[in-house]
Short mmCIF file of C-alpha atoms and ligand atoms in Angstrom, two decimals:
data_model
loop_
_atom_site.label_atom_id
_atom_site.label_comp_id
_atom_site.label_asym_id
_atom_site.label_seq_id
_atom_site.Cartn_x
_atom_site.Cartn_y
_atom_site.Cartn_z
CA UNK Z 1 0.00 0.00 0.00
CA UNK Z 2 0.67 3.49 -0.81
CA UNK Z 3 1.92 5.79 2.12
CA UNK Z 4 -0.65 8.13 1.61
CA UNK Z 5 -3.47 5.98 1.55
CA UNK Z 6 -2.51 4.42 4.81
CA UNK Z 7 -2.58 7.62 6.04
CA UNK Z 8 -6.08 8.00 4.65
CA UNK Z 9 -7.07 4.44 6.27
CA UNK Z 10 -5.89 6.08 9.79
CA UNK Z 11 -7.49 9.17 9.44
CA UNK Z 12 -11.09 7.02 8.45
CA UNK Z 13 -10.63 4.91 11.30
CA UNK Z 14 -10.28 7.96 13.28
CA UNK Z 15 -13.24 9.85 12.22
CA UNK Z 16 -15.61 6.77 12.71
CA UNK Z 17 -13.78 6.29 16.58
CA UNK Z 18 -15.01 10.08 17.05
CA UNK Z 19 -18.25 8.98 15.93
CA UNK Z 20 -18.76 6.18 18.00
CA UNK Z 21 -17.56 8.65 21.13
CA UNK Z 22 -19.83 11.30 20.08
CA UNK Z 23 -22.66 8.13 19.92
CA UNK Z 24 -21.98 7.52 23.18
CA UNK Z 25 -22.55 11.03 24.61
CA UNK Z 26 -25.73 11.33 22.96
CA UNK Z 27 -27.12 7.89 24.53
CA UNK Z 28 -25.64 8.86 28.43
CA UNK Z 29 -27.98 12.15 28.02
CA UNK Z 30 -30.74 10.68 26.48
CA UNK Z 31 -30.46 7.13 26.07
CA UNK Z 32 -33.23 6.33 24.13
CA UNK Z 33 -31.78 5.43 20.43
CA UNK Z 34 -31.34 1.88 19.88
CA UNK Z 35 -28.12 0.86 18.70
CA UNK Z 36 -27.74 -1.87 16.11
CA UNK Z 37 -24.59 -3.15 18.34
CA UNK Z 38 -25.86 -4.22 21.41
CA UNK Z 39 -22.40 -4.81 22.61
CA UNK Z 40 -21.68 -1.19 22.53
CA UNK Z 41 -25.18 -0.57 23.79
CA UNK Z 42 -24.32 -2.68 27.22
CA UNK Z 43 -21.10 -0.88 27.32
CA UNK Z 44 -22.23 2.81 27.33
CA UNK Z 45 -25.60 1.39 29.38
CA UNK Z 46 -23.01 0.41 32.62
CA UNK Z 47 -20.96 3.50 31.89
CA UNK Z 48 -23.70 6.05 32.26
CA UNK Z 49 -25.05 3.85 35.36
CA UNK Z 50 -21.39 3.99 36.63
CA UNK Z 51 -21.34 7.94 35.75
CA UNK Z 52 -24.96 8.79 37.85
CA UNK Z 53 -23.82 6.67 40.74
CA UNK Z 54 -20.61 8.42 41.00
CA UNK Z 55 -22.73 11.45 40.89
CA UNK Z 56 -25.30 10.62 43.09
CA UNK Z 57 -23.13 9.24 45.79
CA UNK Z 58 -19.96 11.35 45.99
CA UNK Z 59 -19.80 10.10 49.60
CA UNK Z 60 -17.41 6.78 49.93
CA UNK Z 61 -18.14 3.97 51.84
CA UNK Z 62 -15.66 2.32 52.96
CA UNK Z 63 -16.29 -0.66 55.23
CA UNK Z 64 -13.73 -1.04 57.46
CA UNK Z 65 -11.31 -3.67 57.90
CA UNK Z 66 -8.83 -3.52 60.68
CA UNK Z 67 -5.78 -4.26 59.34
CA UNK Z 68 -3.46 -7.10 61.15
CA UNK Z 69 -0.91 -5.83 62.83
CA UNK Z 70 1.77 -8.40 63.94
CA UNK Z 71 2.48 -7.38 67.97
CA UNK Z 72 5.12 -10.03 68.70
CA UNK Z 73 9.10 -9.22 68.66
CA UNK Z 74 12.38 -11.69 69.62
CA UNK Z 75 14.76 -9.69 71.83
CA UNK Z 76 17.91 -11.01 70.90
CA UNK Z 77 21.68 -10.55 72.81
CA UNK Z 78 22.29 -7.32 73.57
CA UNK Z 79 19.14 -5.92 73.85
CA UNK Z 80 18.22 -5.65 70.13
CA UNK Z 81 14.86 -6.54 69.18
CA UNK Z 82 13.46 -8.02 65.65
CA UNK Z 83 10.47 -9.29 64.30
CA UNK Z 84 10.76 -13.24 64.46
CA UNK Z 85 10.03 -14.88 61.15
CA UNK Z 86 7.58 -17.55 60.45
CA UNK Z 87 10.40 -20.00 62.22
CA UNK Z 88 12.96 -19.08 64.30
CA UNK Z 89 15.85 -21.85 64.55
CA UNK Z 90 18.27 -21.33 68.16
CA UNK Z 91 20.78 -23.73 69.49
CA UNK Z 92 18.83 -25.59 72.77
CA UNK Z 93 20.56 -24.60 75.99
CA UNK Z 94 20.04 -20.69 74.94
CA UNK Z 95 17.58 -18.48 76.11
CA UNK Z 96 14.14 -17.63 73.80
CA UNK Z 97 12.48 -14.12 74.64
CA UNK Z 98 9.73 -13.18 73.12
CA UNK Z 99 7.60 -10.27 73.40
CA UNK Z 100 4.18 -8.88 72.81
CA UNK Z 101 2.78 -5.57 72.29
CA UNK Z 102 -0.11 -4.88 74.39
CA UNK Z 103 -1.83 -4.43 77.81
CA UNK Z 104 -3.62 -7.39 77.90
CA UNK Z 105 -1.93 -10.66 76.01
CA UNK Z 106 -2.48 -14.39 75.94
CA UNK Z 107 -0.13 -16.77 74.92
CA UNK Z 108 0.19 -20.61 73.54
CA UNK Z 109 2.77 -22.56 73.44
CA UNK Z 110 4.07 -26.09 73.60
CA UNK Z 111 1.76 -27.59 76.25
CA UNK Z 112 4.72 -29.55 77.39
CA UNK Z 113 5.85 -26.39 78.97
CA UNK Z 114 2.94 -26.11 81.71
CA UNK Z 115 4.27 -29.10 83.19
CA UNK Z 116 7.59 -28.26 83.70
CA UNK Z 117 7.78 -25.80 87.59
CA UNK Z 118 11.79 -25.93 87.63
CA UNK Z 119 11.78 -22.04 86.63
CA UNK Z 120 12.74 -22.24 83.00
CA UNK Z 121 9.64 -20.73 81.58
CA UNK Z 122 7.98 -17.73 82.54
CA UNK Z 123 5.36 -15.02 81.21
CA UNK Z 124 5.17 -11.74 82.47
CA UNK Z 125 3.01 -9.06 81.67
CA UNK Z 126 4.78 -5.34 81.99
CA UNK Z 127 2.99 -2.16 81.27
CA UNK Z 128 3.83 -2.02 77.67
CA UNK Z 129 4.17 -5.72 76.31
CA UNK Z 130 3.85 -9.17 77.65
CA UNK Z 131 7.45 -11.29 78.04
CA UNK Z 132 7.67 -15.05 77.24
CA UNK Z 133 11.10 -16.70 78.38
CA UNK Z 134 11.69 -19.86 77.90
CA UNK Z 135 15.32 -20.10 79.44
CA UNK Z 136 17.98 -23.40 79.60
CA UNK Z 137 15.53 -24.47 76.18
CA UNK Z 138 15.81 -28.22 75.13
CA UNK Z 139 14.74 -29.94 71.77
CA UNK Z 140 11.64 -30.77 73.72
CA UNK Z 141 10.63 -26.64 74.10
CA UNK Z 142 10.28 -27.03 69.91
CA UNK Z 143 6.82 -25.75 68.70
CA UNK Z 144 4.74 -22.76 68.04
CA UNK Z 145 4.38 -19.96 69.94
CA UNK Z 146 1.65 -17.60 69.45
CA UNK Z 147 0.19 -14.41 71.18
CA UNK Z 148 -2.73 -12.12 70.59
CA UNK Z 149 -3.83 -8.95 72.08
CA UNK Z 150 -6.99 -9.07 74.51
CA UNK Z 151 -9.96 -6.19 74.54
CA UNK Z 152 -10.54 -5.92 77.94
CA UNK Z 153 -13.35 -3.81 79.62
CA UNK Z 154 -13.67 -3.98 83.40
CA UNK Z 155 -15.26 -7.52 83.18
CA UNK Z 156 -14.36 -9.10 80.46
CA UNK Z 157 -11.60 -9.44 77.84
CA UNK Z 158 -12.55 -10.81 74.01
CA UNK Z 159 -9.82 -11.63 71.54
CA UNK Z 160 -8.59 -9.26 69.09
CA UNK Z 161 -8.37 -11.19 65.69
CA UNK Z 162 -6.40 -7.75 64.29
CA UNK Z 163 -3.04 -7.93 66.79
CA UNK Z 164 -1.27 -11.39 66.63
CA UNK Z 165 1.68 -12.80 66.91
CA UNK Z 166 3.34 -16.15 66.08
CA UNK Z 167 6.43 -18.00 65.13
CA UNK Z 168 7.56 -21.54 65.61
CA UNK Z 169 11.04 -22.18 67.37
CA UNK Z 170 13.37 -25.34 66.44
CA UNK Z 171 15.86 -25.47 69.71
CA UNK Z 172 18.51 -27.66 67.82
CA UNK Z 173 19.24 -30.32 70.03
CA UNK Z 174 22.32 -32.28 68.92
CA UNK Z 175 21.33 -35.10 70.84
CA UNK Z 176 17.74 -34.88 69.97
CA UNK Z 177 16.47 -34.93 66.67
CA UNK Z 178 12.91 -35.63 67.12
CA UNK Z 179 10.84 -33.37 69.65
CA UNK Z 180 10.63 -36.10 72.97
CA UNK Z 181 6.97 -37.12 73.83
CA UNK Z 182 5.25 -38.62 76.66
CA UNK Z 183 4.59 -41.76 74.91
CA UNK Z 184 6.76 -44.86 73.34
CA UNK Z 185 3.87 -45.64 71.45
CA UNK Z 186 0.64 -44.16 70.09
CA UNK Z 187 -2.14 -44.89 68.55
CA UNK Z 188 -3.76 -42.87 65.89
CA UNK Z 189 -6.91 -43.73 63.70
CA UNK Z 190 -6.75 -43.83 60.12
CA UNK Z 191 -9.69 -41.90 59.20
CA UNK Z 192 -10.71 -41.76 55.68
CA UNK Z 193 -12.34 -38.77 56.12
CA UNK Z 194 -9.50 -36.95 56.96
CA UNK Z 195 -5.70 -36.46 56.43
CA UNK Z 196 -4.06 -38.24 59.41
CA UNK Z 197 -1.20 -36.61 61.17
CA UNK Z 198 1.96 -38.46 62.33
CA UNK Z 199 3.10 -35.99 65.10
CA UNK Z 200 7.32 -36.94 64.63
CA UNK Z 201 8.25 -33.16 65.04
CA UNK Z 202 12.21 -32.51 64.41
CA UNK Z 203 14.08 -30.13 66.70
CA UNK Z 204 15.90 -29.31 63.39
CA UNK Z 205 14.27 -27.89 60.09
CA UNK Z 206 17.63 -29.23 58.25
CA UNK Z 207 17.44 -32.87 59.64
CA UNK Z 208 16.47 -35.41 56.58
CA UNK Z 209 13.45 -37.72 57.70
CA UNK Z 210 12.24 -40.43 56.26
CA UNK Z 211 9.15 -42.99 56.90
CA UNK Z 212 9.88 -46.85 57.73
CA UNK Z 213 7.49 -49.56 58.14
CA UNK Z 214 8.22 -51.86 61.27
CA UNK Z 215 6.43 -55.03 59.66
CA UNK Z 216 7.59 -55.89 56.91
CA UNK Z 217 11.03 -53.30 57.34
CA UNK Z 218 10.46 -50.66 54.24
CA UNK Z 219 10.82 -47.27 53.57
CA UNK Z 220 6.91 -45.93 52.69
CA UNK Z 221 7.69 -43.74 49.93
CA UNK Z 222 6.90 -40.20 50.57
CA UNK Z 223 5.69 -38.92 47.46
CA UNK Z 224 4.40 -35.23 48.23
CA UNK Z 225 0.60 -36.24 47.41
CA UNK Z 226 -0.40 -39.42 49.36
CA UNK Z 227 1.94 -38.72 52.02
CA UNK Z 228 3.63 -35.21 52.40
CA UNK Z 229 6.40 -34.29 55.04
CA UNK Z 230 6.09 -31.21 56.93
CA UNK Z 231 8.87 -29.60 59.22
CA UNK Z 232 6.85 -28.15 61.48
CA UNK Z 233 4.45 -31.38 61.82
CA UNK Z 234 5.24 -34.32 60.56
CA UNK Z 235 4.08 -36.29 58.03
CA UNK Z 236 0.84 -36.33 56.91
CA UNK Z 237 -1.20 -38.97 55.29
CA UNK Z 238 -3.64 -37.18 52.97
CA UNK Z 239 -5.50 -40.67 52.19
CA UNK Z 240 -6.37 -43.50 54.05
CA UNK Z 241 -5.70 -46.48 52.62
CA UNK Z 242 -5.84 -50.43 54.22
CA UNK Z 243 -2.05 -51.07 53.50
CA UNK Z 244 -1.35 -47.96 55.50
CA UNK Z 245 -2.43 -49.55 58.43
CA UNK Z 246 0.12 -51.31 61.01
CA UNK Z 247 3.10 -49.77 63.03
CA UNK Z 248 5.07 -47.30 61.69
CA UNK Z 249 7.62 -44.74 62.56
CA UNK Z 250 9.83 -41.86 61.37
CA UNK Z 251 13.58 -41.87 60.83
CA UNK Z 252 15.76 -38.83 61.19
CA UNK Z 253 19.44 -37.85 60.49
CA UNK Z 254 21.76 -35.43 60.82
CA UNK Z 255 25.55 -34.93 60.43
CA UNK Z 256 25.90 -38.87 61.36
CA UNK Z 257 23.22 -38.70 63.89
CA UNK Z 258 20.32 -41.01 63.20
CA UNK Z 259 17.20 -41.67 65.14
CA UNK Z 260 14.09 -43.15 65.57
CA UNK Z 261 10.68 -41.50 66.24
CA UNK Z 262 7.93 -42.90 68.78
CA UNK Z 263 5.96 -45.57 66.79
CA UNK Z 264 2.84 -44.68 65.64
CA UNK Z 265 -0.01 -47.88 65.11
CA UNK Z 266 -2.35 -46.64 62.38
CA UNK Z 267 -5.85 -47.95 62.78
CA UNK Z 268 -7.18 -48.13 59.59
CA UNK Z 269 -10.63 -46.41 60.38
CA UNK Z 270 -13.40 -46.49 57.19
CA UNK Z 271 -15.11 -43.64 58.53
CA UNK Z 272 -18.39 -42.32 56.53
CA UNK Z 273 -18.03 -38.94 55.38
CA UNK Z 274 -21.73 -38.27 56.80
CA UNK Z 275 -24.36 -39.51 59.14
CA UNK Z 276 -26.76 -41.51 57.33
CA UNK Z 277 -29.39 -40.48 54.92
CA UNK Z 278 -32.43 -42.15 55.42
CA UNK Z 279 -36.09 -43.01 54.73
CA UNK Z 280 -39.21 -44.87 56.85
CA UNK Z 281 -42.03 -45.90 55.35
CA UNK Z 282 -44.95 -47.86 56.88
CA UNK Z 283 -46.81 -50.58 54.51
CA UNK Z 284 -49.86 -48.83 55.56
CA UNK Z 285 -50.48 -45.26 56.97
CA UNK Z 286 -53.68 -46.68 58.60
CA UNK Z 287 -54.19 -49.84 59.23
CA UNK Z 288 -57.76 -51.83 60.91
CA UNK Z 289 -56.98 -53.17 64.47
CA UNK Z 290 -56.03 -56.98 64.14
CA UNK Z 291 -54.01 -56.68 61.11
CA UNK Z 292 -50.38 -57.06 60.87
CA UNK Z 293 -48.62 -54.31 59.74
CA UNK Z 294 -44.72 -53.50 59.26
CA UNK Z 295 -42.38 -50.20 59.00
CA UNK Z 296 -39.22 -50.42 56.92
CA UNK Z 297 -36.36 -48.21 57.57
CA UNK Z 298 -33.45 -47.95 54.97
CA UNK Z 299 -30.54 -46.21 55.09
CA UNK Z 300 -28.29 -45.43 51.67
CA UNK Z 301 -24.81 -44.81 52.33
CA UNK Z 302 -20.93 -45.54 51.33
CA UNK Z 303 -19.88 -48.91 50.72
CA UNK Z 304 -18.63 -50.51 53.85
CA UNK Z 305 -19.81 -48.70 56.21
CA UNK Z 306 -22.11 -50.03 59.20
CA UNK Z 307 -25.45 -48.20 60.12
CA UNK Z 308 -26.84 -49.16 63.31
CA UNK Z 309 -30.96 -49.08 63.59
CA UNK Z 310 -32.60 -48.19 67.00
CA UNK Z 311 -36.65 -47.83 66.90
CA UNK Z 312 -38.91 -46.05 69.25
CA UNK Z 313 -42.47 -46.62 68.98
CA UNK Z 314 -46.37 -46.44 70.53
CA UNK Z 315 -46.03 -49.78 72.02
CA UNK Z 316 -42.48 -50.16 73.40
CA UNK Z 317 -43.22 -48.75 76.59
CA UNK Z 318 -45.99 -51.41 77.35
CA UNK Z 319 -44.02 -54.28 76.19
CA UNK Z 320 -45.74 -54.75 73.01
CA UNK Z 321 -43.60 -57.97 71.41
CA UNK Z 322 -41.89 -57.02 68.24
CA UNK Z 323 -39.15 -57.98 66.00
CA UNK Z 324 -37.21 -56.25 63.72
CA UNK Z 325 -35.44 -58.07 60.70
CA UNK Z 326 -32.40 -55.91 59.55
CA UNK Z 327 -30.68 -56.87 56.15
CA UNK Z 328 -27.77 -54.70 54.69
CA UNK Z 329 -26.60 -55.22 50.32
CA UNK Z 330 -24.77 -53.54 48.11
CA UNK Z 331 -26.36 -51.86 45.53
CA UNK Z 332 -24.94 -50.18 42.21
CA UNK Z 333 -26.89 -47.28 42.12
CA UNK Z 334 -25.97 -43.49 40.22
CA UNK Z 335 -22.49 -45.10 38.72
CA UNK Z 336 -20.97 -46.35 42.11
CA UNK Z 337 -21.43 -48.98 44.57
CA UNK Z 338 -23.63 -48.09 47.61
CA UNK Z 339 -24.43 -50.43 50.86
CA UNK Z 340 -28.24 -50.56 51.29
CA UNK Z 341 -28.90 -51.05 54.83
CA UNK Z 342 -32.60 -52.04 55.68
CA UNK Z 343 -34.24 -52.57 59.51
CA UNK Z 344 -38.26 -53.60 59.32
CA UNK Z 345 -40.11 -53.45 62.71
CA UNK Z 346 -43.21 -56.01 62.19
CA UNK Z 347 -45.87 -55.94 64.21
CA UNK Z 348 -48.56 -58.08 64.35
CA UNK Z 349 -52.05 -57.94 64.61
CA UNK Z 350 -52.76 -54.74 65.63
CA UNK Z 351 -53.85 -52.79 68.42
CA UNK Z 352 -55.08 -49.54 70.19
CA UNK Z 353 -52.06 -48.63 71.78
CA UNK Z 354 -49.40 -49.40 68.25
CA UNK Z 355 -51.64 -46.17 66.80
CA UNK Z 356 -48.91 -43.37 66.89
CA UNK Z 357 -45.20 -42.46 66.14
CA UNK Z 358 -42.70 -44.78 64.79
CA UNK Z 359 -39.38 -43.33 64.97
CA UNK Z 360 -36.10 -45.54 63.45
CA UNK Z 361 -32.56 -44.02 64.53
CA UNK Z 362 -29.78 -44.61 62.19
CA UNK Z 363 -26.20 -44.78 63.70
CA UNK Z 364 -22.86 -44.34 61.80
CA UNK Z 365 -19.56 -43.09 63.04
CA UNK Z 366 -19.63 -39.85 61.66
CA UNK Z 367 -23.56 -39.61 63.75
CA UNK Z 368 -27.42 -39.66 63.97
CA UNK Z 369 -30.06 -39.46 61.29
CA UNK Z 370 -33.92 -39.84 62.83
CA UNK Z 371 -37.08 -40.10 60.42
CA UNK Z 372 -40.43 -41.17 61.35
CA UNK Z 373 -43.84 -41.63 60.39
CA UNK Z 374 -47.20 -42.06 61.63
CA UNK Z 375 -49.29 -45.37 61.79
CA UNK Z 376 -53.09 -45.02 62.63
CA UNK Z 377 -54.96 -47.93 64.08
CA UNK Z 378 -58.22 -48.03 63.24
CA UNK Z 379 -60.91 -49.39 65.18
CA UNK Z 380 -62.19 -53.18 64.70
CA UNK Z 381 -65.09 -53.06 61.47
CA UNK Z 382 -68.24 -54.29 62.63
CA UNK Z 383 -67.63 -57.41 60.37
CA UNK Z 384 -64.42 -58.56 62.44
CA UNK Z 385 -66.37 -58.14 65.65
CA UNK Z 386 -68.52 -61.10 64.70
C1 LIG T 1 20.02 -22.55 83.68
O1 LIG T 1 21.13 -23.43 83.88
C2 LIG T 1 22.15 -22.89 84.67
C3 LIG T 1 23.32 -23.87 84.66
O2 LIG T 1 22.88 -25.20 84.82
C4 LIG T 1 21.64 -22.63 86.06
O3 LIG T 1 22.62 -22.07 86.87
C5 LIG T 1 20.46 -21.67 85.96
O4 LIG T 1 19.89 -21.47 87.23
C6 LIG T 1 19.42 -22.19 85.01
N1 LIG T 1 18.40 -21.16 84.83
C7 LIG T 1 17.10 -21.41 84.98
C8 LIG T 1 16.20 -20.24 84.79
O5 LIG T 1 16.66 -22.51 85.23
C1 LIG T 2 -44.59 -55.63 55.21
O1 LIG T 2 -45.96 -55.51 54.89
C2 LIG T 2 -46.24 -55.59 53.50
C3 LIG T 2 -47.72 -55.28 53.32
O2 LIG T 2 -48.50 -55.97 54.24
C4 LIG T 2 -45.85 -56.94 52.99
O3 LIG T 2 -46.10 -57.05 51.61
C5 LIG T 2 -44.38 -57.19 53.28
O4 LIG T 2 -44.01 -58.49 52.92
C6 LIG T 2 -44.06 -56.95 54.73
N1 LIG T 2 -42.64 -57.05 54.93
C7 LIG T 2 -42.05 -57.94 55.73
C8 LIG T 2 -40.59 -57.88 55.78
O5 LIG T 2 -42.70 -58.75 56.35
#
């Protein structure tokens, strides 16, 4: 193309921009014209809302938002104070001070601490700032410690979500790589409704650790999705699954030191991931005194996983003899396999005092579900009198 006529193109293109613009201003002021592009119809439509708004309401409301402020400092040799990162790392046998800003503070820390009375740990509360010191520290002081800022009137105090603190403190411990608990052995359920924590906490962020298998001896390979590692935890097991399930326990080393963790027994735990959902129905709403008559509870749920029935009804109370006949299948139902569990209270021939409520209870792990319905006796018909 020609130079000039590109220049002519540009020039076009600007004209019919101009137009558009000058479109635009006539529809804000009147908006009434309908434009064959809806598009830029929409556009100028939530630009001339936008404009009157701004007009009508000059005033701006701002909702407000206290921002966090982070209250907690380290005070470090010398008298020099810092803001402690997310985890602090200090040889064990030195002294940890921490300090929060505030009037009114609460603390938490690694429970272990309450029990020990020999003097090493100590809060204070000055004017200014609340002091933690934790002092002659060992592996075992390892954990998070948090603060937050209280709201106190003259009778109570409530928590003020806006002025925390926290960091979590690794007291090296050459002779202690994992944080020491209470126990040699624990035992921790393998839910499958939840990720399942294996509490082997190093006293070293830099300390490799791995996961071993006591039965048969293997590593469990630690793949950063099934299982993840995490410094300040443990590992975690993200799914339950049967093979998981036995004694384990962590291994961890540093410079030539290598240890074992407390063993952990996984209980491999199929727990639902709700209470039961389920239905009643009577094989007759009404039903003439004399007559047998039955109430079927069923409950639809995961596959392999119990539901326990429990019935309250009219008669109980009096004795009334009844049997219930409970029945459980799987069932392929919406694409996956379900477990059909079934309860049916029969009652025979009946009388006055079966006319009322018939409640069925369904138990699993994760809790209750209750339905019930109503069964009406009706009196004897003249014909059965006879
Ligand atoms: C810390 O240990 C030293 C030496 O064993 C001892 O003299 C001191 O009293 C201890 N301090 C506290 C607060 O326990
Ligand atoms: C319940 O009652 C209905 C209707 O009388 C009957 O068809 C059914 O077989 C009964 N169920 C049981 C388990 O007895």
């Amino acid at each position: 193309m020609k130079p000039g006529l590109i220049f002519l193109l540009i020039c076009l293109i600007a004209l019919l921009l101009e137009f558009v613009e000058c479109r635009k201003d006539q529809k804000a002021t009147k908006n009434i014209a309908k434009s064959k592009k809806q598009n830029v119809e929409k556009k100028v439509k939530a630009a001339a809302t936008a404009k009157s708004k701004g007009k009508r309401k000059m005033k701006k409301v701002s909702v407000r938002v206290p921002a966090k402020i982070f209250i907690m400092t380290q005070l470090l040799e010398k008298g020099k104070l810092q803001k402690p990162s997310d985890t602090v790392v200090i040889p064990s046998g030195e002294r940890l001070v921490l300090r929060c800003k505030g009037k009114h503070i609460s603390w938490a820390y690694p429970s272990y601490l309450d029990e020990e009375n020999d003097g090493r740990f100590s809060i204070a509360q000055r004017k200014r700032y609340s002091q933690l010191v934790v002092a002659n520290s060992t592996g075992a002081d390892t954990g998070e410690y948090s603060c937050w800022a209280l709201d106190c009137d003259t009778e109570t105090c409530r928590k003020d979500d806006s002025k925390t603190g926290s960091t979590y403190v690794f007291f090296t411990d050459p002779r202690e790589l994992f944080v020491p608990t209470n126990d040699y052995y624990e035992a921790i359920q393998l839910r499958t409704d939840r990720p399942t924590t294996l509490p082997c906490q190093v006293t070293n962020p830099l300390a490799q650790v791995s996961l071993h298998r006591e039965f048969p001896p293997e590593v469990i390979p630690v793949d950063g999705k099934l299982i993840t590692f995490h410094v300040k935890k443990g590992f975690v097991i993200h799914k339950a699954l049967p093979l998981f399930a036995g004694t384990v326990y962590c291994v961890a080393s540093y410079r030539g030191l290598m240890q074992s963790s407390t063993k952990y027994l996984l209980i491999y735990t199929n727990y639902p991931s709700a209470p039961p959902s389920a239905k009643i129905t009577a094989s007759s709403s009404s039903v003439p005194a004399g007559v047998n008559f039955n109430v079927t509870c069923t409950a639809l749920g995961e596959i392999d996983i119990e539901v326990e029935f429990t019935w309250e009804f009219p008669g109980q109370q009096l004795g009334r003899p009844t049997y219930t006949r409970e029945s459980q299948e799987p069932v392929y139902m919406d694409g996956q396999m379900r477990h059909l569990s079934q309860s049916v209270l029969l009652v025979d021939e009946a009388r006055p005092i079966d006319d009322g409520l018939y409640k069925c209870v369904t138990q699993n792990l994760q809790g209750k579900t209750t339905v019930s319905t109503h069964v009406n006796v009706l009196p004897r018909t003249s014909s059965s009198q006879t």
